[in-house]
Every structure is written in C-alpha cells, then in structure tokens.
JSON list of C-alpha atoms in Angstrom, two decimals:
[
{"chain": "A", "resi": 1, "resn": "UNK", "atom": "CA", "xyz": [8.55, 14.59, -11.58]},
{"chain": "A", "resi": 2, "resn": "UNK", "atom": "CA", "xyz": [6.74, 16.18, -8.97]},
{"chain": "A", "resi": 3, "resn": "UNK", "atom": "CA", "xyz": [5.88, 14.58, -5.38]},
{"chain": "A", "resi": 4, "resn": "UNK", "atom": "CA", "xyz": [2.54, 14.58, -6.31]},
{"chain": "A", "resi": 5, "resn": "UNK", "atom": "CA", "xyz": [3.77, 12.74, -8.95]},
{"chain": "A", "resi": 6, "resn": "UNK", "atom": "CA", "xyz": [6.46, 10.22, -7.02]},
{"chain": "A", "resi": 7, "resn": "UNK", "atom": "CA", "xyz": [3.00, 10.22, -4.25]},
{"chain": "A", "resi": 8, "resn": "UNK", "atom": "CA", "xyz": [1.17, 8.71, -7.07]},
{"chain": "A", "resi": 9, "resn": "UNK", "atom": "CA", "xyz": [3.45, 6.23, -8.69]},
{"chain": "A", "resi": 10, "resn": "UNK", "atom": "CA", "xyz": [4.22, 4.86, -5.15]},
{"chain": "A", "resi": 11, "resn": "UNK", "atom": "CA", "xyz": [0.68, 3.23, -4.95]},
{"chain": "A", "resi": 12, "resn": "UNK", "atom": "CA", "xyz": [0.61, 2.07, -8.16]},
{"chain": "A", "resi": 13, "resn": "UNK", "atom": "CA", "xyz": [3.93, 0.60, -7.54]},
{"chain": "A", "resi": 14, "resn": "UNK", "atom": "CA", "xyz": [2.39, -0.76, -4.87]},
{"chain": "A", "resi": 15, "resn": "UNK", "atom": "CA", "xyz": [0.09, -2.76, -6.59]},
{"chain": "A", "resi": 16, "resn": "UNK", "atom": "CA", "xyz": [1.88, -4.21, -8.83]},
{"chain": "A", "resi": 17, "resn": "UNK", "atom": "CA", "xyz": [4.05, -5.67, -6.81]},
{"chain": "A", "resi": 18, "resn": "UNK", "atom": "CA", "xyz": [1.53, -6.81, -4.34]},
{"chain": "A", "resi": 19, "resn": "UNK", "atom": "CA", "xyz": [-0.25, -8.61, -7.07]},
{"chain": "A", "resi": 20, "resn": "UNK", "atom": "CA", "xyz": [3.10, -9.80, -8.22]},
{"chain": "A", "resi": 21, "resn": "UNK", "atom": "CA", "xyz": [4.28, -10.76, -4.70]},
{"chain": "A", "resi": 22, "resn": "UNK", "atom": "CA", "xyz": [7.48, -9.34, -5.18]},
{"chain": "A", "resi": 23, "resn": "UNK", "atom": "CA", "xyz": [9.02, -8.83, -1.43]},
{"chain": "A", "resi": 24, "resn": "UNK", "atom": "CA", "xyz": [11.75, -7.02, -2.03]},
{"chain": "A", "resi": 25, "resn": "UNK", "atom": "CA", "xyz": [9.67, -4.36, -4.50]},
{"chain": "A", "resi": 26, "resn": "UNK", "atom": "CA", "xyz": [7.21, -4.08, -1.31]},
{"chain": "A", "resi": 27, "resn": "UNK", "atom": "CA", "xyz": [9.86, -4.00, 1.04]},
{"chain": "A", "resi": 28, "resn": "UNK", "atom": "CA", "xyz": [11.34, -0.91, -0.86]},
{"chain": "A", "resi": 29, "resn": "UNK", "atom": "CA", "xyz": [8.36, 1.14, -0.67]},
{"chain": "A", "resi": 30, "resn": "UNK", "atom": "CA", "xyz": [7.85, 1.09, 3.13]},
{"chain": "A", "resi": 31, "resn": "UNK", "atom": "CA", "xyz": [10.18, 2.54, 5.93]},
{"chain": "A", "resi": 32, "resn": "UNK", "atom": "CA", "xyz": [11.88, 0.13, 7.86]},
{"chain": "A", "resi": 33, "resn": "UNK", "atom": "CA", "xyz": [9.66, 0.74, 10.65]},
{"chain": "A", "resi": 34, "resn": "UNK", "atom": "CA", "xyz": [6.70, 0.69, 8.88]},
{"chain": "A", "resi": 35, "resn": "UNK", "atom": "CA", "xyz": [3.27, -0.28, 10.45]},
{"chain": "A", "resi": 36, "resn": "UNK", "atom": "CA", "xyz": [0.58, -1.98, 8.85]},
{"chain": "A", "resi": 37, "resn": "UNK", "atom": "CA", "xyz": [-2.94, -2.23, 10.18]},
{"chain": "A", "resi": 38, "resn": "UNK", "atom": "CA", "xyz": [-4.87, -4.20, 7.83]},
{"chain": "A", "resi": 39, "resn": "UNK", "atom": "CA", "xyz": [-7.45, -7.19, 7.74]},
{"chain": "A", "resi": 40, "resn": "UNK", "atom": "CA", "xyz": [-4.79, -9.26, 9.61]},
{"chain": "A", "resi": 41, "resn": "UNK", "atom": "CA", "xyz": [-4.37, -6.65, 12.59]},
{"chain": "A", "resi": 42, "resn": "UNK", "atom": "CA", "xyz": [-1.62, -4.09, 13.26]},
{"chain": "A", "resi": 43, "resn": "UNK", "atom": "CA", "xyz": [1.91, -5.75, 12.08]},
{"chain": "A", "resi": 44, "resn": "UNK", "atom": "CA", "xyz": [5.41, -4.42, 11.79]},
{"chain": "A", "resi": 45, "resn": "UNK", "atom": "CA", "xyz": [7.13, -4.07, 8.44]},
{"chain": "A", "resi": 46, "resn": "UNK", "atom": "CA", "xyz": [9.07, -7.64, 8.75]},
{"chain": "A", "resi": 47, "resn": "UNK", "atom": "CA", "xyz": [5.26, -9.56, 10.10]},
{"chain": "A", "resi": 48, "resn": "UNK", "atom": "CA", "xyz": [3.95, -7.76, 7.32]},
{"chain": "A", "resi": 49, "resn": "UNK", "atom": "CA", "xyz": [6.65, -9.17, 4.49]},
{"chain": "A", "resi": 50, "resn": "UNK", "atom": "CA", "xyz": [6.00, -12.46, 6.43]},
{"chain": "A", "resi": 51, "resn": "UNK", "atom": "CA", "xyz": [2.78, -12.90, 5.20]},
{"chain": "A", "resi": 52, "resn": "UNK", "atom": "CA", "xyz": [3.14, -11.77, 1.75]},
{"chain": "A", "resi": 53, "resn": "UNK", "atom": "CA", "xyz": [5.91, -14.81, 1.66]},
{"chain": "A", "resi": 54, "resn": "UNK", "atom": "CA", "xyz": [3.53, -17.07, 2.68]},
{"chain": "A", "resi": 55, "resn": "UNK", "atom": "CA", "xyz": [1.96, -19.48, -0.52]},
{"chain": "A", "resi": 56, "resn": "UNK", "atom": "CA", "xyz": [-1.50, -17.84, -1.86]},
{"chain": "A", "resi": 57, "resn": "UNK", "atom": "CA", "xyz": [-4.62, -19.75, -1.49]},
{"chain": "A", "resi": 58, "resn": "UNK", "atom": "CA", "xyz": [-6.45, -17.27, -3.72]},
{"chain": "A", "resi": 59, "resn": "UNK", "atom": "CA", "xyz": [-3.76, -17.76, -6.74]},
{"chain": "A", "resi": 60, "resn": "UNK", "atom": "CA", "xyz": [-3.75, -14.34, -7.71]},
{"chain": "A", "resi": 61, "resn": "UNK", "atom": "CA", "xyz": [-4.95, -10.62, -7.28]},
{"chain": "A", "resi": 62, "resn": "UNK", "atom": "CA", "xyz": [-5.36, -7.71, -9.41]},
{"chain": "A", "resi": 63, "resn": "UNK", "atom": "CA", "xyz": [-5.60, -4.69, -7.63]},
{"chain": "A", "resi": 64, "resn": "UNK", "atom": "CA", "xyz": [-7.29, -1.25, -9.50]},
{"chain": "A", "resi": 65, "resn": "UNK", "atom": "CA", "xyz": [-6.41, 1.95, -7.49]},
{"chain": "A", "resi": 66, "resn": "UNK", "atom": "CA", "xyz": [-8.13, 5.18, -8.20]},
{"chain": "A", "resi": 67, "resn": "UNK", "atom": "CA", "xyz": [-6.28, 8.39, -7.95]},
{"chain": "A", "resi": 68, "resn": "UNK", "atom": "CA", "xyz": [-5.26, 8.95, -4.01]},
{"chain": "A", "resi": 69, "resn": "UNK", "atom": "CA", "xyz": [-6.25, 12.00, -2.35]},
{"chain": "A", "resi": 70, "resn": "UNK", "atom": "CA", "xyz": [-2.66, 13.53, -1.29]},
{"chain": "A", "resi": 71, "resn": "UNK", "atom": "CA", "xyz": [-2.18, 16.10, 1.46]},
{"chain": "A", "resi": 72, "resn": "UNK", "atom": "CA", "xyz": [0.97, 17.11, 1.42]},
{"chain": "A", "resi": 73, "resn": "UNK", "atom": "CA", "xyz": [3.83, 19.16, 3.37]},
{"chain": "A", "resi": 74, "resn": "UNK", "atom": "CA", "xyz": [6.69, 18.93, 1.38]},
{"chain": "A", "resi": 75, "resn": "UNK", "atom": "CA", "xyz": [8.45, 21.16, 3.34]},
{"chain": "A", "resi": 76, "resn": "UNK", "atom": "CA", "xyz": [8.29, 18.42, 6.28]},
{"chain": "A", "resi": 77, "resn": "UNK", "atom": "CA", "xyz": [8.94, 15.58, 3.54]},
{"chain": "A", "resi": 78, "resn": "UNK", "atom": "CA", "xyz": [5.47, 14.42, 5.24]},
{"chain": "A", "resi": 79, "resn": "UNK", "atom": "CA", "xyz": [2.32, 13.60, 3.37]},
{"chain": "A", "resi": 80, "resn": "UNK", "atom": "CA", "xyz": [-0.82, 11.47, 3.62]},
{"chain": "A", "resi": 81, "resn": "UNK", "atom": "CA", "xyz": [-2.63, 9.44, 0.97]},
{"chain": "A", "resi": 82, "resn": "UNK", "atom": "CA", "xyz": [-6.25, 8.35, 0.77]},
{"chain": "A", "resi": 83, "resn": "UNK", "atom": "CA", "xyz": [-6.57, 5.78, -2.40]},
{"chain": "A", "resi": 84, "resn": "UNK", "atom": "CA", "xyz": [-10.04, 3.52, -2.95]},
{"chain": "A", "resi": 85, "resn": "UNK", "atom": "CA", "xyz": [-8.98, 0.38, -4.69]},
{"chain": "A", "resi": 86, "resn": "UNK", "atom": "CA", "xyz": [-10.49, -2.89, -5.87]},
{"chain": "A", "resi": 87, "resn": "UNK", "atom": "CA", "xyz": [-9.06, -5.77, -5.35]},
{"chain": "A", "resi": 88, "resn": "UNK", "atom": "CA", "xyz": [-9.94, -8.92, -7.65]},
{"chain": "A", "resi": 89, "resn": "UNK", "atom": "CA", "xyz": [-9.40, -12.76, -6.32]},
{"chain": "A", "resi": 90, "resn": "UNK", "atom": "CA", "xyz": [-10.32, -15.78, -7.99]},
{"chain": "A", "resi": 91, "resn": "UNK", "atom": "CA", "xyz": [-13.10, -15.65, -4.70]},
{"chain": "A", "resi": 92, "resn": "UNK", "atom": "CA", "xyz": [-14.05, -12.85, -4.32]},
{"chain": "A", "resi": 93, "resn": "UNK", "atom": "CA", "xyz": [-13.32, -8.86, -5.11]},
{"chain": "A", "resi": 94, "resn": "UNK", "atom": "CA", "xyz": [-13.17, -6.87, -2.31]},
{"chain": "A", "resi": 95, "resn": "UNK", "atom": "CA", "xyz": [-13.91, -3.03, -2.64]},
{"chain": "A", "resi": 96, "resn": "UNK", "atom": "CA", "xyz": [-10.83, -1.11, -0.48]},
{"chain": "A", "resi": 97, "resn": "UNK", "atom": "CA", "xyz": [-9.88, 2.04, 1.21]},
{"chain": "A", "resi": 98, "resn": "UNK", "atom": "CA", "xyz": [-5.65, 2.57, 1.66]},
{"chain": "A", "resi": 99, "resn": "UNK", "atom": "CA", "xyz": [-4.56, 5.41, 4.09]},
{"chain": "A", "resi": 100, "resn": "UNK", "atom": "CA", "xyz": [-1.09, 6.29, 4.14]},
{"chain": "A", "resi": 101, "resn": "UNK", "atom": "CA", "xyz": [1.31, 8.45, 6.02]},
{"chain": "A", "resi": 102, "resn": "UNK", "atom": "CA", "xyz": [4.18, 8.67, 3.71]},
{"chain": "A", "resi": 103, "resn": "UNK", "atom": "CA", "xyz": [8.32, 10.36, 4.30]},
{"chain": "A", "resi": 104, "resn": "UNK", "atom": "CA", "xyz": [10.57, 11.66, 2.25]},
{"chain": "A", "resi": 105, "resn": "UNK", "atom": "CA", "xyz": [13.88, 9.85, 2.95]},
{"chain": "A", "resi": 106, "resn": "UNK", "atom": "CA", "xyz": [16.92, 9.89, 1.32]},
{"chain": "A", "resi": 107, "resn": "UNK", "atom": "CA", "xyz": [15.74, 11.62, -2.34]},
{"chain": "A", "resi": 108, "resn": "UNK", "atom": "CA", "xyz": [12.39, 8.96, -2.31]},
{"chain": "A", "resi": 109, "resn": "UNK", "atom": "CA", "xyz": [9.04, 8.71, -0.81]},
{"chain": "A", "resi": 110, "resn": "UNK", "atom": "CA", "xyz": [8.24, 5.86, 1.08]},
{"chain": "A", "resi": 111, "resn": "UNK", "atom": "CA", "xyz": [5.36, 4.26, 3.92]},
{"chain": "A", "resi": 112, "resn": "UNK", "atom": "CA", "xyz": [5.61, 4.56, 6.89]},
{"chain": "A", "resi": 113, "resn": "UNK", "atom": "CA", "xyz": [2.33, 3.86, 7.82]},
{"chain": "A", "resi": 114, "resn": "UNK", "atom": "CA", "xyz": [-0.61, 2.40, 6.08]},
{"chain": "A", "resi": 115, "resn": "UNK", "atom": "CA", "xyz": [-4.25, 1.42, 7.08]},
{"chain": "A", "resi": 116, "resn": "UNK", "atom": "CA", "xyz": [-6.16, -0.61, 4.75]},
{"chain": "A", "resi": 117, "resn": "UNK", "atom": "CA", "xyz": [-9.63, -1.68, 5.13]},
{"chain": "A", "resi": 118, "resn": "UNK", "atom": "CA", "xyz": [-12.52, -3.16, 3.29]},
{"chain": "A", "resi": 119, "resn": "UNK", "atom": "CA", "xyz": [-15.13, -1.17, 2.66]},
{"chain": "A", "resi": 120, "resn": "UNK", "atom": "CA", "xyz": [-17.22, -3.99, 0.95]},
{"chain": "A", "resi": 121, "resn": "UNK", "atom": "CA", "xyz": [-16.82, -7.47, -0.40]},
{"chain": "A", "resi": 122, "resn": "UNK", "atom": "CA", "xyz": [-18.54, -10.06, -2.50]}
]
C-alpha cells in the first residue's frame, strides 16, 4: 500500500472505532503524545481516551468521512490531513471538519495532532 493509502485507511479506521468506542483501537492510531483540540477543548491523548470511556448519552454514532485532503512529506514521515465528515446521533448529526498532523513511526502512521470542529449541526 501506499501512504496515501495507510493516510487514508487511518481515518476510516478512525471512525470505526470511534463509533465502536473501542479505546484501545483509538489509542493505537494516535502518538502517545497526541493532542486533541475538539468540542471539549485542547486535551492530551490519556484526557482524550478518558472521555471516550465515559457511558454515551447519545447511544450511538455513525460517522461518514469523505476522502481527506493529504499533504504529504514522506521523506520527513510528516503529513497533514483535511477530512469533512458527518457525524450521525440519535440527536442530532453534526456536519465536521478533522485536521490532522500525522508521523510515521515505527513502519505505521499515526496522530499526533488532530483538530476537529463543527462546521454545522442540526
């Protein structure tokens, strides 16, 4: 596979296991020193897992990613992603915007930082 490739399948993987809340999946696609800014405010990797631990009021979510926009230097084992998503809830769906500074460590590309915001809701 290519990185483009691996870039790809790491958001998707993503996904999945954010929807399934699968901590350890999640926790394997971030760098240990990860940082999150999202909806709940800059966290570190650990705060971050924290949360996703915690019971779910919603129930479930599905998210839908589009293909990310990938920059990358391969040479550096450095690239960035830019991936709209939609996120469903039993709630509400919220429309979302993922940018992510990924590494290449140890044969595998992983986050090491990701901002996510909502670009609309209903």
């Amino acid at each position: 596979m290519s990185a483009h490739d691996d870039l790809r399948a790491l958001v998707q993987r993503y996904a999945r296991a954010a929807d399934a809340r699968d901590v350890p999946a999640l926790e394997a696609l971030f760098h240990p020193d990860a940082e999150l800014d999202g909806v709940r405010g800059v966290m570190s990797l650990p705060q971050w897992l924290d949360t996703m631990r915690a019971p779910r009021g919603e129930g479930y979510s599905m998210h839908m990613l589009g293909d990310p926009l990938i920059a990358l230097d391969e040479a550096a084992g450095m690239a960035t992603l830019d991936t709209y998503g939609v996120v469903y809830a039993p709630d509400r769906t919220l429309g979302m915007r993922y940018l992510d500074e990924a590494v290449h460590v140890r044969g595998r590309w992983v986050i090491r930082r990701r901002v996510s915001r909502i670009v609309w809701s209903r």
